[in-house]
PDB file of C-alpha atoms in Angstrom:
ATOM      1  CA  MET A 731      34.362  58.860  76.174  1.00 41.00           C
ATOM      2  CA  ARG A 732      31.794  59.710  78.035  1.00 43.00           C
ATOM      3  CA  ARG A 733      31.426  63.365  78.275  1.00 43.00           C
ATOM      4  CA  TRP A 734      29.493  63.663  81.348  1.00 45.00           C
ATOM      5  CA  LEU A 735      31.888  61.494  83.529  1.00 41.00           C
ATOM      6  CA  GLY A 736      34.498  64.055  82.896  1.00 37.00           C
ATOM      7  CA  LEU A 737      32.064  67.172  83.825  1.00 41.00           C
ATOM      8  CA  ALA A 738      31.400  66.312  87.461  1.00 39.00           C
ATOM      9  CA  LEU A 739      29.770  63.290  89.484  1.00 37.00           C
ATOM     10  CA  PHE A 740      27.894  62.961  92.772  1.00 34.00           C
ATOM     11  CA  VAL A 741      26.957  58.992  92.573  1.00 33.00           C
ATOM     12  CA  VAL A 742      27.485  57.177  95.303  1.00 32.00           C
ATOM     13  CA  PRO A 743      26.565  53.862  96.821  1.00 34.00           C
ATOM     14  CA  ALA A 744      23.277  54.212  98.426  1.00 32.00           C
ATOM     15  CA  CYS A 745      24.343  53.540 101.660  1.00 34.00           C
ATOM     16  CA  ALA A 746      26.546  56.906 101.362  1.00 35.00           C
ATOM     17  CA  ARG A 747      23.835  59.207 100.277  1.00 35.00           C
ATOM     18  CA  PRO A 748      23.191  61.910 102.672  1.00 37.00           C
ATOM     19  CA  ALA A 749      20.369  60.516 105.444  1.00 37.00           C
ATOM     20  CA  ALA A 750      19.581  63.678 107.118  1.00 36.00           C
ATOM     21  CA  PRO A 751      16.729  66.468 105.021  1.00 35.00           C
ATOM     22  CA  VAL A 752      18.447  69.624 104.684  1.00 36.00           C
ATOM     23  CA  ALA A 753      17.937  72.188 107.422  1.00 38.00           C
ATOM     24  CA  PRO A 754      15.784  75.433 106.188  1.00 37.00           C
ATOM     25  CA  PRO A 755      17.719  78.010 106.398  1.00 37.00           C
ATOM     26  CA  ALA A 756      16.073  79.410 109.365  1.00 37.00           C
ATOM     27  CA  VAL A 757      17.610  76.092 111.106  1.00 36.00           C
ATOM     28  CA  ALA A 758      20.794  76.507 109.718  1.00 38.00           C
ATOM     29  CA  ALA A 759      20.853  80.388 111.016  1.00 37.00           C
ATOM     30  CA  VAL A 760      20.191  79.346 114.667  1.00 32.00           C
ATOM     31  CA  ALA A 761      23.102  76.885 114.330  1.00 40.00           C
ATOM     32  CA  ALA A 762      25.689  79.551 112.890  1.00 38.00           C
ATOM     33  CA  GLN A 763      24.655  81.643 115.728  1.00 38.00           C
ATOM     34  CA  ALA A 764      25.167  79.118 118.163  1.00 36.00           C
ATOM     35  CA  ARG A 765      28.572  78.066 116.714  1.00 43.00           C
ATOM     36  CA  GLY A 766      29.623  82.167 116.347  1.00 42.00           C
ATOM     37  CA  ALA A 767      31.645  83.878 114.227  1.00 48.00           C
ATOM     38  CA  GLU A 768      35.519  83.327 113.332  1.00 56.00           C
ATOM     39  CA  SER A 769      36.783  80.675 116.110  1.00 62.00           C
ATOM     40  CA  PRO A 770      40.471  80.553 116.451  1.00 78.00           C
ATOM     41  CA  ALA A 771      42.521  78.287 114.642  1.00 88.00           C
ATOM     42  CA  PRO A 772      44.860  76.343 116.360  1.00 93.00           C
ATOM     43  CA  ALA A 773      48.695  76.424 114.757  1.00 95.00           C
ATOM     44  CA  VAL A 774      48.639  73.782 111.639  1.00 97.00           C
ATOM     45  CA  VAL A 775      51.961  71.264 112.584  1.00 97.00           C
ATOM     46  CA  GLU A 776      52.090  68.840 109.572  1.00 98.00           C
ATOM     47  CA  ARG A 777      53.460  65.204 109.516  1.00 97.00           C
ATOM     48  CA  VAL A 778      53.648  62.579 107.063  1.00 97.00           C
ATOM     49  CA  ASP A 779      52.435  59.416 107.713  1.00 97.00           C
ATOM     50  CA  ALA A 780      52.746  57.028 104.700  1.00 95.00           C
ATOM     51  CA  SER A 781      50.726  54.163 105.802  1.00 93.00           C
ATOM     52  CA  ALA A 782      47.816  55.330 103.892  1.00 92.00           C
ATOM     53  CA  GLN A 783      49.711  54.987 100.741  1.00 93.00           C
ATOM     54  CA  GLU A 784      49.488  50.772 100.936  1.00 95.00           C
ATOM     55  CA  LEU A 785      45.723  51.421  99.870  1.00 96.00           C
ATOM     56  CA  PHE A 786      46.336  53.831  96.973  1.00 98.00           C
ATOM     57  CA  ALA A 787      49.049  51.249  96.352  1.00 97.00           C
ATOM     58  CA  ALA A 788      46.555  48.205  96.244  1.00 97.00           C
ATOM     59  CA  ALA A 789      43.954  50.332  94.630  1.00 97.00           C
ATOM     60  CA  GLN A 790      46.610  50.866  91.488  1.00 97.00           C
ATOM     61  CA  VAL A 791      46.262  54.700  91.797  1.00 98.00           C
ATOM     62  CA  GLU A 792      48.468  57.495  92.521  1.00 98.00           C
ATOM     63  CA  GLY A 793      46.337  59.229  95.866  1.00 98.00           C
ATOM     64  CA  VAL A 794      46.753  61.081  98.175  1.00 98.00           C
ATOM     65  CA  PHE A 795      45.105  62.182 101.590  1.00 98.00           C
ATOM     66  CA  VAL A 796      45.286  65.195 103.894  1.00 98.00           C
ATOM     67  CA  LEU A 797      43.356  65.413 107.100  1.00 98.00           C
ATOM     68  CA  ARG A 798      43.778  67.848 109.596  1.00 98.00           C
ATOM     69  CA  SER A 799      42.308  68.397 113.181  1.00 98.00           C
ATOM     70  CA  LEU A 800      40.286  71.387 113.367  1.00 97.00           C
ATOM     71  CA  THR A 801      40.753  70.946 117.246  1.00 95.00           C
ATOM     72  CA  THR A 802      44.442  70.513 117.705  1.00 97.00           C
ATOM     73  CA  GLY A 803      45.819  71.487 114.436  1.00 97.00           C
ATOM     74  CA  GLU A 804      47.780  68.636 113.320  1.00 98.00           C
ATOM     75  CA  GLN A 805      47.859  67.561 109.695  1.00 98.00           C
ATOM     76  CA  ILE A 806      48.309  64.556 108.303  1.00 98.00           C
ATOM     77  CA  VAL A 807      49.759  64.162 104.802  1.00 98.00           C
ATOM     78  CA  SER A 808      49.919  60.866 103.256  1.00 98.00           C
ATOM     79  CA  ASP A 809      52.413  62.391 100.281  1.00 98.00           C
ATOM     80  CA  ALA A 810      53.700  65.662 100.703  1.00 98.00           C
ATOM     81  CA  ARG A 811      54.687  66.337  97.071  1.00 98.00           C
ATOM     82  CA  LEU A 812      50.853  64.703  95.536  1.00 98.00           C
ATOM     83  CA  ALA A 813      49.624  67.089  98.788  1.00 98.00           C
ATOM     84  CA  GLY A 814      50.972  70.552  97.047  1.00 98.00           C
ATOM     85  CA  VAL A 815      49.627  69.456  93.521  1.00 98.00           C
ATOM     86  CA  GLY A 816      47.250  71.688  92.038  1.00 98.00           C
ATOM     87  CA  GLU A 817      44.526  70.150  90.113  1.00 98.00           C
ATOM     88  CA  LEU A 818      41.130  71.607  88.670  1.00 98.00           C
ATOM     89  CA  PRO A 819      38.703  70.763  91.449  1.00 98.00           C
ATOM     90  CA  ALA A 820      35.672  69.974  88.824  1.00 98.00           C
ATOM     91  CA  SER A 821      32.552  69.466  91.329  1.00 97.00           C
ATOM     92  CA  THR A 822      34.008  70.298  94.559  1.00 98.00           C
ATOM     93  CA  PHE A 823      33.985  73.636  93.403  1.00 98.00           C
ATOM     94  CA  LYS A 824      30.126  73.512  94.109  1.00 98.00           C
ATOM     95  CA  ILE A 825      31.404  74.186  97.566  1.00 98.00           C
ATOM     96  CA  PRO A 826      32.474  77.887  96.774  1.00 98.00           C
ATOM     97  CA  ASN A 827      29.561  78.143  94.221  1.00 98.00           C
ATOM     98  CA  ALA A 828      26.821  77.957  96.061  1.00 98.00           C
ATOM     99  CA  LEU A 829      28.369  80.216  98.952  1.00 98.00           C
ATOM    100  CA  ILE A 830      29.173  82.675  96.720  1.00 98.00           C
ATOM    101  CA  ALA A 831      25.503  82.376  95.092  1.00 98.00           C
ATOM    102  CA  LEU A 832      24.231  82.597  98.415  1.00 98.00           C
ATOM    103  CA  GLU A 833      26.556  85.913  99.697  1.00 98.00           C
ATOM    104  CA  ARG A 834      26.178  87.137  96.246  1.00 97.00           C
ATOM    105  CA  GLY A 835      21.792  87.049  96.415  1.00 97.00           C
ATOM    106  CA  VAL A 836      21.782  84.624  93.313  1.00 97.00           C
ATOM    107  CA  LEU A 837      20.299  82.305  95.409  1.00 97.00           C
ATOM    108  CA  GLY A 838      17.797  82.813  98.481  1.00 96.00           C
ATOM    109  CA  GLY A 839      18.195  79.739 100.153  1.00 96.00           C
ATOM    110  CA  ALA A 840      18.613  75.943 100.082  1.00 97.00           C
ATOM    111  CA  ASP A 841      14.941  75.982  98.294  1.00 96.00           C
ATOM    112  CA  ALA A 842      16.090  78.439  95.812  1.00 97.00           C
ATOM    113  CA  SER A 843      14.999  76.929  92.522  1.00 96.00           C
ATOM    114  CA  LEU A 844      16.137  76.653  88.892  1.00 97.00           C
ATOM    115  CA  PRO A 845      13.960  75.360  86.086  1.00 96.00           C
ATOM    116  CA  TRP A 846      15.353  72.747  83.790  1.00 95.00           C
ATOM    117  CA  ASP A 847      15.773  73.902  80.025  1.00 93.00           C
ATOM    118  CA  GLY A 848      14.716  70.817  78.687  1.00 92.00           C
ATOM    119  CA  VAL A 849      17.736  69.701  77.636  1.00 92.00           C
ATOM    120  CA  GLU A 850      18.346  65.632  77.904  1.00 89.00           C
ATOM    121  CA  ARG A 851      22.312  65.813  79.027  1.00 86.00           C
ATOM    122  CA  GLU A 852      24.007  62.471  79.056  1.00 77.00           C
ATOM    123  CA  GLY A 853      24.719  61.584  82.586  1.00 77.00           C
ATOM    124  CA  PRO A 854      22.639  60.574  85.745  1.00 85.00           C
ATOM    125  CA  ARG A 855      18.741  60.899  85.004  1.00 87.00           C
ATOM    126  CA  GLU A 856      18.325  63.458  87.755  1.00 91.00           C
ATOM    127  CA  TRP A 857      20.009  66.076  86.218  1.00 93.00           C
ATOM    128  CA  ASN A 858      17.075  66.490  83.743  1.00 90.00           C
ATOM    129  CA  ARG A 859      14.828  68.041  85.908  1.00 94.00           C
ATOM    130  CA  ASP A 860      13.828  71.411  87.744  1.00 95.00           C
ATOM    131  CA  HIS A 861      16.554  71.710  90.893  1.00 97.00           C
ATOM    132  CA  THR A 862      16.682  73.580  94.097  1.00 98.00           C
ATOM    133  CA  LEU A 863      20.312  74.321  95.411  1.00 98.00           C
ATOM    134  CA  ALA A 864      19.762  71.728  97.765  1.00 97.00           C
ATOM    135  CA  SER A 865      18.947  68.934  95.278  1.00 97.00           C
ATOM    136  CA  ALA A 866      21.357  70.251  92.739  1.00 97.00           C
ATOM    137  CA  LEU A 867      24.641  69.980  95.466  1.00 97.00           C
ATOM    138  CA  ARG A 868      23.431  66.575  96.421  1.00 96.00           C
ATOM    139  CA  ASP A 869      22.810  65.184  92.509  1.00 95.00           C
ATOM    140  CA  SER A 870      25.951  67.323  91.769  1.00 95.00           C
ATOM    141  CA  THR A 871      23.904  69.122  88.442  1.00 96.00           C
ATOM    142  CA  VAL A 872      26.448  70.415  86.721  1.00 94.00           C
ATOM    143  CA  TRP A 873      23.796  72.637  84.205  1.00 96.00           C
ATOM    144  CA  PHE A 874      22.443  73.968  87.506  1.00 97.00           C
ATOM    145  CA  PHE A 875      25.620  75.350  88.890  1.00 98.00           C
ATOM    146  CA  GLN A 876      26.959  76.614  85.395  1.00 97.00           C
ATOM    147  CA  GLU A 877      23.727  78.659  85.329  1.00 97.00           C
ATOM    148  CA  VAL A 878      24.758  80.076  88.677  1.00 98.00           C
ATOM    149  CA  ALA A 879      28.517  80.808  87.735  1.00 98.00           C
ATOM    150  CA  ARG A 880      26.953  82.894  84.663  1.00 98.00           C
ATOM    151  CA  ARG A 881      24.382  85.142  87.082  1.00 98.00           C
ATOM    152  CA  VAL A 882      27.480  85.676  89.877  1.00 98.00           C
ATOM    153  CA  GLY A 883      29.166  86.930  86.598  1.00 98.00           C
ATOM    154  CA  PRO A 884      32.800  87.098  86.199  1.00 98.00           C
ATOM    155  CA  GLU A 885      33.970  90.542  88.153  1.00 98.00           C
ATOM    156  CA  ALA A 886      32.127  89.092  91.192  1.00 98.00           C
ATOM    157  CA  MET A 887      33.220  85.192  90.566  1.00 98.00           C
ATOM    158  CA  GLN A 888      36.658  86.796  90.490  1.00 98.00           C
ATOM    159  CA  ALA A 889      36.644  88.631  93.294  1.00 98.00           C
ATOM    160  CA  SER A 890      35.028  85.763  95.765  1.00 98.00           C
ATOM    161  CA  LEU A 891      37.887  83.545  94.619  1.00 98.00           C
ATOM    162  CA  LYS A 892      40.543  86.084  95.332  1.00 98.00           C
ATOM    163  CA  ALA A 893      38.816  86.559  98.734  1.00 98.00           C
ATOM    164  CA  PHE A 894      38.397  83.220  99.677  1.00 98.00           C
ATOM    165  CA  ALA A 895      42.329  82.526  98.665  1.00 98.00           C
ATOM    166  CA  TYR A 896      40.635  79.491  96.609  1.00 98.00           C
ATOM    167  CA  GLY A 897      43.677  77.551  95.257  1.00 98.00           C
ATOM    168  CA  ASN A 898      45.287  80.040  92.090  1.00 98.00           C
ATOM    169  CA  ALA A 899      41.729  81.640  91.703  1.00 98.00           C
ATOM    170  CA  ASP A 900      41.979  81.565  87.807  1.00 98.00           C
ATOM    171  CA  ILE A 901      38.604  81.878  86.280  1.00 98.00           C
ATOM    172  CA  GLY A 902      40.381  81.575  83.311  1.00 98.00           C
ATOM    173  CA  GLY A 903      38.658  79.042  80.262  1.00 97.00           C
ATOM    174  CA  GLY A 904      35.467  80.867  80.516  1.00 98.00           C
ATOM    175  CA  ILE A 905      32.515  81.611  83.523  1.00 98.00           C
ATOM    176  CA  ASP A 906      30.744  78.601  83.025  1.00 97.00           C
ATOM    177  CA  ARG A 907      33.789  76.037  82.701  1.00 97.00           C
ATOM    178  CA  PHE A 908      37.010  77.334  84.467  1.00 98.00           C
ATOM    179  CA  TRP A 909      36.462  74.517  87.408  1.00 98.00           C
ATOM    180  CA  LEU A 910      35.825  71.540  84.491  1.00 96.00           C
ATOM    181  CA  SER A 911      38.242  72.273  81.781  1.00 95.00           C
ATOM    182  CA  GLY A 912      39.363  75.676  82.544  1.00 97.00           C
ATOM    183  CA  GLN A 913      42.697  77.011  84.146  1.00 97.00           C
ATOM    184  CA  LEU A 914      41.399  76.728  88.015  1.00 98.00           C
ATOM    185  CA  ARG A 915      43.889  74.493  90.008  1.00 98.00           C
ATOM    186  CA  ILE A 916      43.599  73.695  93.519  1.00 98.00           C
ATOM    187  CA  SER A 917      45.732  71.252  95.837  1.00 98.00           C
ATOM    188  CA  PRO A 918      44.552  68.976  98.311  1.00 98.00           C
ATOM    189  CA  ARG A 919      46.466  70.988 100.820  1.00 98.00           C
ATOM    190  CA  GLU A 920      44.706  74.184  99.591  1.00 98.00           C
ATOM    191  CA  GLN A 921      41.068  72.299 100.067  1.00 98.00           C
ATOM    192  CA  VAL A 922      41.589  71.450 103.540  1.00 98.00           C
ATOM    193  CA  GLU A 923      42.634  75.193 104.073  1.00 98.00           C
ATOM    194  CA  PHE A 924      39.366  75.875 102.172  1.00 98.00           C
ATOM    195  CA  MET A 925      37.075  73.867 104.547  1.00 98.00           C
ATOM    196  CA  SER A 926      38.894  74.397 107.616  1.00 98.00           C
ATOM    197  CA  ARG A 927      38.070  78.175 107.120  1.00 98.00           C
ATOM    198  CA  LEU A 928      34.484  77.340 105.696  1.00 98.00           C
ATOM    199  CA  HIS A 929      34.063  75.304 109.641  1.00 98.00           C
ATOM    200  CA  ARG A 930      35.366  78.207 111.681  1.00 97.00           C
ATOM    201  CA  ARG A 931      33.458  80.857 109.464  1.00 97.00           C
ATOM    202  CA  ALA A 932      36.535  82.516 108.514  1.00 97.00           C
ATOM    203  CA  LEU A 933      35.137  83.125 104.971  1.00 98.00           C
ATOM    204  CA  PRO A 934      34.233  86.399 103.905  1.00 97.00           C
ATOM    205  CA  VAL A 935      30.547  84.899 104.078  1.00 97.00           C
ATOM    206  CA  ALA A 936      27.814  85.467 106.565  1.00 98.00           C
ATOM    207  CA  PRO A 937      28.059  82.749 108.583  1.00 98.00           C
ATOM    208  CA  ALA A 938      24.322  81.503 108.037  1.00 98.00           C
ATOM    209  CA  HIS A 939      25.382  80.711 104.334  1.00 98.00           C
ATOM    210  CA  CYS A 940      28.306  78.669 105.591  1.00 98.00           C
ATOM    211  CA  ALA A 941      26.066  76.584 108.232  1.00 98.00           C
ATOM    212  CA  LEU A 942      23.678  76.124 105.482  1.00 98.00           C
ATOM    213  CA  VAL A 943      26.269  74.680 102.821  1.00 98.00           C
ATOM    214  CA  GLU A 944      27.989  72.865 105.419  1.00 98.00           C
ATOM    215  CA  HIS A 945      24.683  71.117 106.332  1.00 97.00           C
ATOM    216  CA  MET A 946      24.222  70.376 103.004  1.00 98.00           C
ATOM    217  CA  LEU A 947      27.238  68.533 102.473  1.00 98.00           C
ATOM    218  CA  THR A 948      26.127  65.608 104.647  1.00 97.00           C
ATOM    219  CA  ARG A 949      26.425  62.455 103.462  1.00 96.00           C
ATOM    220  CA  ALA A 950      25.700  60.330 106.717  1.00 96.00           C
ATOM    221  CA  GLN A 951      25.207  61.262 110.711  1.00 95.00           C
ATOM    222  CA  ALA A 952      24.443  59.123 113.694  1.00 96.00           C
ATOM    223  CA  PRO A 953      24.838  60.177 117.092  1.00 96.00           C
ATOM    224  CA  GLY A 954      27.937  61.105 117.791  1.00 96.00           C
ATOM    225  CA  TRP A 955      29.638  61.586 114.327  1.00 97.00           C
ATOM    226  CA  SER A 956      28.833  63.098 110.973  1.00 97.00           C
ATOM    227  CA  TRP A 957      30.198  63.016 107.723  1.00 98.00           C
ATOM    228  CA  ARG A 958      30.448  65.951 104.969  1.00 98.00           C
ATOM    229  CA  GLY A 959      31.661  65.714 101.872  1.00 98.00           C
ATOM    230  CA  LYS A 960      31.592  66.618  97.925  1.00 98.00           C
ATOM    231  CA  THR A 961      33.029  64.572  95.071  1.00 97.00           C
ATOM    232  CA  GLY A 962      34.373  65.832  92.187  1.00 97.00           C
ATOM    233  CA  LEU A 963      35.999  63.852  88.669  1.00 97.00           C
ATOM    234  CA  THR A 964      37.369  65.703  85.786  1.00 95.00           C
ATOM    235  CA  GLU A 965      39.828  64.238  82.980  1.00 94.00           C
ATOM    236  CA  HIS A 966      42.757  65.958  81.257  1.00 92.00           C
ATOM    237  CA  ASP A 967      45.900  65.288  79.851  1.00 93.00           C
ATOM    238  CA  GLY A 968      45.185  61.779  79.535  1.00 95.00           C
ATOM    239  CA  LEU A 969      44.386  61.667  83.170  1.00 96.00           C
ATOM    240  CA  ALA A 970      41.242  61.210  85.009  1.00 97.00           C
ATOM    241  CA  VAL A 971      41.049  62.709  88.786  1.00 98.00           C
ATOM    242  CA  GLY A 972      38.798  61.967  91.415  1.00 98.00           C
ATOM    243  CA  TRP A 973      38.070  63.845  94.467  1.00 98.00           C
ATOM    244  CA  LEU A 974      36.426  63.513  97.428  1.00 98.00           C
ATOM    245  CA  VAL A 975      36.737  66.591 100.191  1.00 98.00           C
ATOM    246  CA  GLY A 976      34.934  67.521 103.373  1.00 98.00           C
ATOM    247  CA  LEU A 977      34.263  67.556 107.065  1.00 98.00           C
ATOM    248  CA  ALA A 978      34.129  64.735 109.541  1.00 98.00           C
ATOM    249  CA  GLU A 979      32.812  65.670 113.351  1.00 98.00           C
ATOM    250  CA  ARG A 980      33.214  62.843 116.148  1.00 97.00           C
ATOM    251  CA  GLY A 981      32.633  63.597 119.452  1.00 96.00           C
ATOM    252  CA  PRO A 982      33.718  67.204 120.329  1.00 96.00           C
ATOM    253  CA  SER A 983      36.400  66.972 117.531  1.00 97.00           C
ATOM    254  CA  THR A 984      36.437  67.912 113.848  1.00 98.00           C
ATOM    255  CA  TRP A 985      38.771  67.262 110.873  1.00 98.00           C
ATOM    256  CA  ALA A 986      39.020  68.999 107.496  1.00 98.00           C
ATOM    257  CA  TYR A 987      39.861  66.137 104.985  1.00 98.00           C
ATOM    258  CA  ALA A 988      40.562  65.460 101.014  1.00 98.00           C
ATOM    259  CA  LEU A 989      41.381  63.032  99.151  1.00 98.00           C
ATOM    260  CA  MET A 990      42.593  63.142  95.406  1.00 98.00           C
ATOM    261  CA  ILE A 991      43.344  60.315  93.210  1.00 98.00           C
ATOM    262  CA  ARG A 992      44.535  59.597  90.040  1.00 98.00           C
ATOM    263  CA  THR A 993      44.556  56.881  86.863  1.00 98.00           C
ATOM    264  CA  PRO A 994      45.082  56.877  83.664  1.00 97.00           C
ATOM    265  CA  GLU A 995      41.881  58.601  81.801  1.00 96.00           C
ATOM    266  CA  LYS A 996      40.946  55.293  80.701  1.00 96.00           C
ATOM    267  CA  GLU A 997      39.961  54.084  83.927  1.00 97.00           C
ATOM    268  CA  LEU A 998      38.164  57.166  84.910  1.00 96.00           C
ATOM    269  CA  GLU A 999      34.809  55.412  85.700  1.00 95.00           C
ATOM    270  CA  ARG A1000      36.962  52.853  88.245  1.00 97.00           C
ATOM    271  CA  LEU A1001      37.399  56.268  90.318  1.00 97.00           C
ATOM    272  CA  ILE A1002      33.623  56.770  90.933  1.00 96.00           C
ATOM    273  CA  PRO A1003      33.193  54.766  93.712  1.00 96.00           C
ATOM    274  CA  LEU A1004      36.791  54.212  94.936  1.00 98.00           C
ATOM    275  CA  ARG A1005      37.222  57.785  95.692  1.00 97.00           C
ATOM    276  CA  VAL A1006      34.297  57.155  98.453  1.00 97.00           C
ATOM    277  CA  ASP A1007      35.914  54.097 100.082  1.00 97.00           C
ATOM    278  CA  LEU A1008      38.977  55.149 100.095  1.00 98.00           C
ATOM    279  CA  ALA A1009      38.312  58.448 101.904  1.00 98.00           C
ATOM    280  CA  ARG A1010      36.062  56.298 104.265  1.00 97.00           C
ATOM    281  CA  ARG A1011      38.844  53.878 105.154  1.00 97.00           C
ATOM    282  CA  LEU A1012      40.850  56.283 105.903  1.00 98.00           C
ATOM    283  CA  LEU A1013      38.841  58.224 108.181  1.00 98.00           C
ATOM    284  CA  VAL A1014      38.295  55.855 109.849  1.00 97.00           C
ATOM    285  CA  ARG A1015      41.757  54.237 110.195  1.00 97.00           C
ATOM    286  CA  PHE A1016      42.892  57.618 111.248  1.00 97.00           C
ATOM    287  CA  GLY A1017      39.962  58.074 113.941  1.00 97.00           C
ATOM    288  CA  ALA A1018      38.024  61.052 112.310  1.00 98.00           C
ATOM    289  CA  LEU A1019      34.779  58.338 111.817  1.00 98.00           C
ATOM    290  CA  PRO A1020      33.769  55.461 113.282  1.00 96.00           C
ATOM    291  CA  GLU A1021      33.900  52.079 111.641  1.00 93.00           C
ATOM    292  CA  ALA A1022      29.987  52.224 111.022  1.00 89.00           C
ATOM    293  CA  ALA A1023      30.525  55.177 109.200  1.00 88.00           C
ATOM    294  CA  GLY A1024      29.017  55.282 105.611  1.00 69.00           C
ATOM    295  CA  GLN A1025      28.059  51.282 105.843  1.00 68.00           C
TER     296      GLN A1025
END
């Protein structure tokens, strides 16, 4: 078993790597001010569209896709039951972790850095160096966000997760492990609700911090559209779980989405490219991204 795979990954095809440089905090603040504070959310109306299940079946995985239009409130779920199942968030937790660190003053912005401790870790070689918040989020650097969580501390972390209404908000299992192998659980529906609140600036976080983290999630973009998201990968109880959670913007419309796929633990590595491919295909299928996105 390759331990680093069970922790977190942001390994994606080169074409899906974030295409745009991270905006400095000042630029992010301007963007947040332009969008304003919390905007009213349309009522969520959910419908089941099981057509996505054919893609999961073809890939030989158990999976669910949740897509919410932040413009109309329509929410599509491919499997109503699985959309409500809580799972370890794995590296998708780097999104709230970054927000909390910025809001609590643990990190001062995208360029805030932490020194590498010199310990060679099994995993992507990019992990074994100094990192900034921007590079650690891009490379999904586990040690960086573990140190961030330690600096935030249990009391502040617990309070923030409860304020965010983030899944079950349970930090049992250790301050630097609870999202990797501890008690924290969040469902695909809850992931979409969290991303919706992030985009609407409806979290108890400064709009500038929301805007900055959202920008740092950019995977690909071109005139007229953008694709933002964070991967996650973990294993427990004989299962491998893969995530991709984020936002898609096309023209005047924005969507929040969450893809979760599961296989037997022995097939974990197969989920690394598959979660990205399936999410892209489903976002294209439902009109949230153009065919060219991520290619």
